[in-house]
């Protein structure tokens, strides 16, 4: 029906499939998705999601550096308040310990978690900036990016599901 027809015709506007902005936006979307999952597994969902609130400051900085766009002082003030909230959330909660049996989190797990957070926090703003540079904008640009990402990550997910051991009920 309607969904299938729109998925098939989603790229009717002229977009060069090798457009560097599209390729970069898709790559950053895939990297950001993987890093988000990685950070959640290593450090827990709650605090990892709080750190996603740091995406707006990076978006403002990257947008200024790449596109030359300026942000109003009101938005910058709101971003500063958000950053203070993230700082407080991080320093008033315990370090990441995804396994309850692991009473003392090891350093390598924390480093992996922090690395995932850094990649997650910067890759989605980069995706947004390169999506702005595409010839198609708005929801259509993100639909194209997601469709390309699904074509890349879909087979990996299916392969992972097929490789999982089956649970017998006997």
Short mmCIF file of C-alpha atoms in Angstrom, two decimals:
data_model
loop_
_atom_site.label_atom_id
_atom_site.label_comp_id
_atom_site.label_asym_id
_atom_site.label_seq_id
_atom_site.Cartn_x
_atom_site.Cartn_y
_atom_site.Cartn_z
CA UNK A 1 0.00 0.00 0.00
CA UNK A 2 0.92 3.52 0.83
CA UNK A 3 4.06 2.76 2.87
CA UNK A 4 5.52 0.47 0.21
CA UNK A 5 4.78 2.99 -2.55
CA UNK A 6 6.51 5.77 -0.59
CA UNK A 7 9.52 3.60 0.26
CA UNK A 8 9.95 2.67 -3.38
CA UNK A 9 9.57 6.24 -4.64
CA UNK A 10 11.39 7.95 -1.79
CA UNK A 11 14.32 8.98 -3.97
CA UNK A 12 12.38 10.47 -6.87
CA UNK A 13 14.09 13.83 -6.47
CA UNK A 14 17.41 13.95 -8.28
CA UNK A 15 20.04 12.80 -5.81
CA UNK A 16 23.39 11.54 -6.90
CA UNK A 17 23.96 8.35 -4.92
CA UNK A 18 27.63 9.25 -4.71
CA UNK A 19 26.90 12.74 -3.37
CA UNK A 20 29.53 13.21 -0.66
CA UNK A 21 27.05 14.81 1.74
CA UNK A 22 24.69 11.82 1.46
CA UNK A 23 27.53 9.33 1.90
CA UNK A 24 28.94 11.18 4.93
CA UNK A 25 25.52 11.70 6.52
CA UNK A 26 24.74 7.98 6.15
CA UNK A 27 28.16 6.98 7.52
CA UNK A 28 27.78 9.22 10.56
CA UNK A 29 24.24 7.92 11.14
CA UNK A 30 25.48 4.31 11.13
CA UNK A 31 28.47 5.12 13.36
CA UNK A 32 26.23 7.06 15.78
CA UNK A 33 23.71 4.24 16.00
CA UNK A 34 26.43 1.66 16.68
CA UNK A 35 28.16 3.91 19.25
CA UNK A 36 24.85 4.57 21.04
CA UNK A 37 24.21 0.84 21.39
CA UNK A 38 27.81 0.30 22.46
CA UNK A 39 27.60 3.01 25.16
CA UNK A 40 24.29 1.65 26.47
CA UNK A 41 25.68 -1.89 26.74
CA UNK A 42 28.90 -0.75 28.44
CA UNK A 43 27.50 1.89 30.80
CA UNK A 44 23.77 1.52 31.07
CA UNK A 45 20.89 3.21 29.29
CA UNK A 46 20.01 5.99 31.73
CA UNK A 47 23.31 7.80 31.87
CA UNK A 48 24.09 7.16 28.19
CA UNK A 49 20.82 8.81 27.23
CA UNK A 50 21.63 11.78 29.46
CA UNK A 51 24.89 12.20 27.57
CA UNK A 52 22.93 12.36 24.31
CA UNK A 53 21.88 15.79 25.58
CA UNK A 54 25.39 16.97 24.67
CA UNK A 55 24.57 16.68 20.97
CA UNK A 56 23.18 20.26 20.67
CA UNK A 57 26.44 21.97 21.75
CA UNK A 58 28.40 19.87 19.28
CA UNK A 59 25.83 20.60 16.58
CA UNK A 60 26.22 24.35 17.17
CA UNK A 61 30.02 24.13 17.04
CA UNK A 62 30.14 21.86 14.00
CA UNK A 63 27.47 23.85 12.16
CA UNK A 64 29.49 27.01 12.71
CA UNK A 65 32.75 25.39 11.61
CA UNK A 66 31.42 23.59 8.52
CA UNK A 67 28.44 25.68 7.37
CA UNK A 68 29.31 29.05 8.91
CA UNK A 69 25.88 29.37 10.57
CA UNK A 70 25.63 31.42 13.75
CA UNK A 71 23.41 30.57 16.72
CA UNK A 72 21.46 33.08 18.82
CA UNK A 73 22.52 33.88 22.37
CA UNK A 74 19.22 32.49 23.69
CA UNK A 75 19.97 29.07 22.17
CA UNK A 76 23.53 29.17 23.47
CA UNK A 77 22.18 29.97 26.96
CA UNK A 78 19.83 26.99 26.78
CA UNK A 79 22.69 24.76 25.67
CA UNK A 80 24.82 25.92 28.62
CA UNK A 81 22.00 25.03 31.02
CA UNK A 82 21.74 21.59 29.39
CA UNK A 83 25.51 21.04 29.73
CA UNK A 84 25.32 21.93 33.44
CA UNK A 85 22.52 19.38 33.83
CA UNK A 86 24.59 16.67 32.12
CA UNK A 87 27.56 17.53 34.35
CA UNK A 88 25.40 17.25 37.46
CA UNK A 89 23.83 13.99 36.29
CA UNK A 90 27.25 12.47 35.67
CA UNK A 91 28.80 13.56 38.94
CA UNK A 92 25.85 12.68 41.16
CA UNK A 93 25.45 9.14 39.82
CA UNK A 94 27.66 6.11 40.28
CA UNK A 95 30.10 4.97 37.57
CA UNK A 96 28.72 2.59 34.94
CA UNK A 97 28.26 -0.96 36.20
CA UNK A 98 26.00 -2.87 33.81
CA UNK A 99 26.42 -6.17 35.69
CA UNK A 100 25.09 -6.18 39.25
CA UNK A 101 27.58 -8.94 40.15
CA UNK A 102 30.44 -6.63 39.17
CA UNK A 103 30.73 -4.45 42.28
CA UNK A 104 33.84 -2.61 41.09
CA UNK A 105 33.69 -1.42 37.47
CA UNK A 106 36.95 -2.03 35.65
CA UNK A 107 38.83 0.75 33.93
CA UNK A 108 38.66 -0.75 30.43
CA UNK A 109 34.85 -0.90 30.58
CA UNK A 110 34.71 2.77 31.59
CA UNK A 111 37.13 3.75 28.82
CA UNK A 112 35.06 1.85 26.24
CA UNK A 113 31.91 3.52 27.57
CA UNK A 114 33.46 7.00 27.40
CA UNK A 115 34.76 6.33 23.88
CA UNK A 116 31.26 5.23 22.81
CA UNK A 117 29.79 8.37 24.35
CA UNK A 118 32.27 10.60 22.52
CA UNK A 119 31.59 8.94 19.18
CA UNK A 120 27.82 9.01 19.77
CA UNK A 121 27.86 12.66 20.83
CA UNK A 122 29.77 13.85 17.77
CA UNK A 123 28.51 11.55 15.00
CA UNK A 124 24.83 12.55 15.09
CA UNK A 125 25.62 16.29 14.90
CA UNK A 126 27.92 15.56 11.95
CA UNK A 127 25.07 13.60 10.33
CA UNK A 128 22.78 16.60 10.84
CA UNK A 129 25.27 19.04 9.31
CA UNK A 130 25.85 16.88 6.23
CA UNK A 131 22.10 16.29 5.90
CA UNK A 132 21.71 20.09 5.65
CA UNK A 133 24.18 20.10 2.76
CA UNK A 134 22.15 17.57 0.75
CA UNK A 135 20.01 18.82 -2.12
CA UNK A 136 16.96 17.32 -0.41
CA UNK A 137 16.15 18.61 3.05
CA UNK A 138 13.94 17.91 6.01
CA UNK A 139 12.19 14.61 6.54
CA UNK A 140 13.01 13.44 3.02
CA UNK A 141 16.76 13.76 3.67
CA UNK A 142 16.52 11.74 6.87
CA UNK A 143 14.34 9.14 5.17
CA UNK A 144 17.01 8.68 2.50
CA UNK A 145 19.78 8.49 5.12
CA UNK A 146 17.84 5.90 7.16
CA UNK A 147 17.02 3.87 4.07
CA UNK A 148 20.70 3.76 3.09
CA UNK A 149 21.67 2.84 6.64
CA UNK A 150 19.09 0.06 6.70
CA UNK A 151 20.50 -1.35 3.47
CA UNK A 152 23.93 -1.50 5.12
CA UNK A 153 22.99 -2.58 8.66
CA UNK A 154 20.04 -4.83 7.76
CA UNK A 155 22.12 -7.76 6.51
CA UNK A 156 24.38 -7.48 9.57
CA UNK A 157 21.38 -7.66 11.90
CA UNK A 158 19.88 -10.60 10.03
CA UNK A 159 23.23 -12.39 10.12
CA UNK A 160 23.49 -11.79 13.86
CA UNK A 161 20.00 -13.14 14.47
CA UNK A 162 20.70 -16.22 12.32
CA UNK A 163 23.97 -16.87 14.20
CA UNK A 164 22.27 -16.86 17.61
CA UNK A 165 21.93 -20.29 19.21
CA UNK A 166 18.42 -21.67 19.35
CA UNK A 167 16.79 -22.32 22.70
CA UNK A 168 15.22 -25.75 23.01
CA UNK A 169 12.22 -26.22 25.26
CA UNK A 170 13.10 -29.75 26.33
#
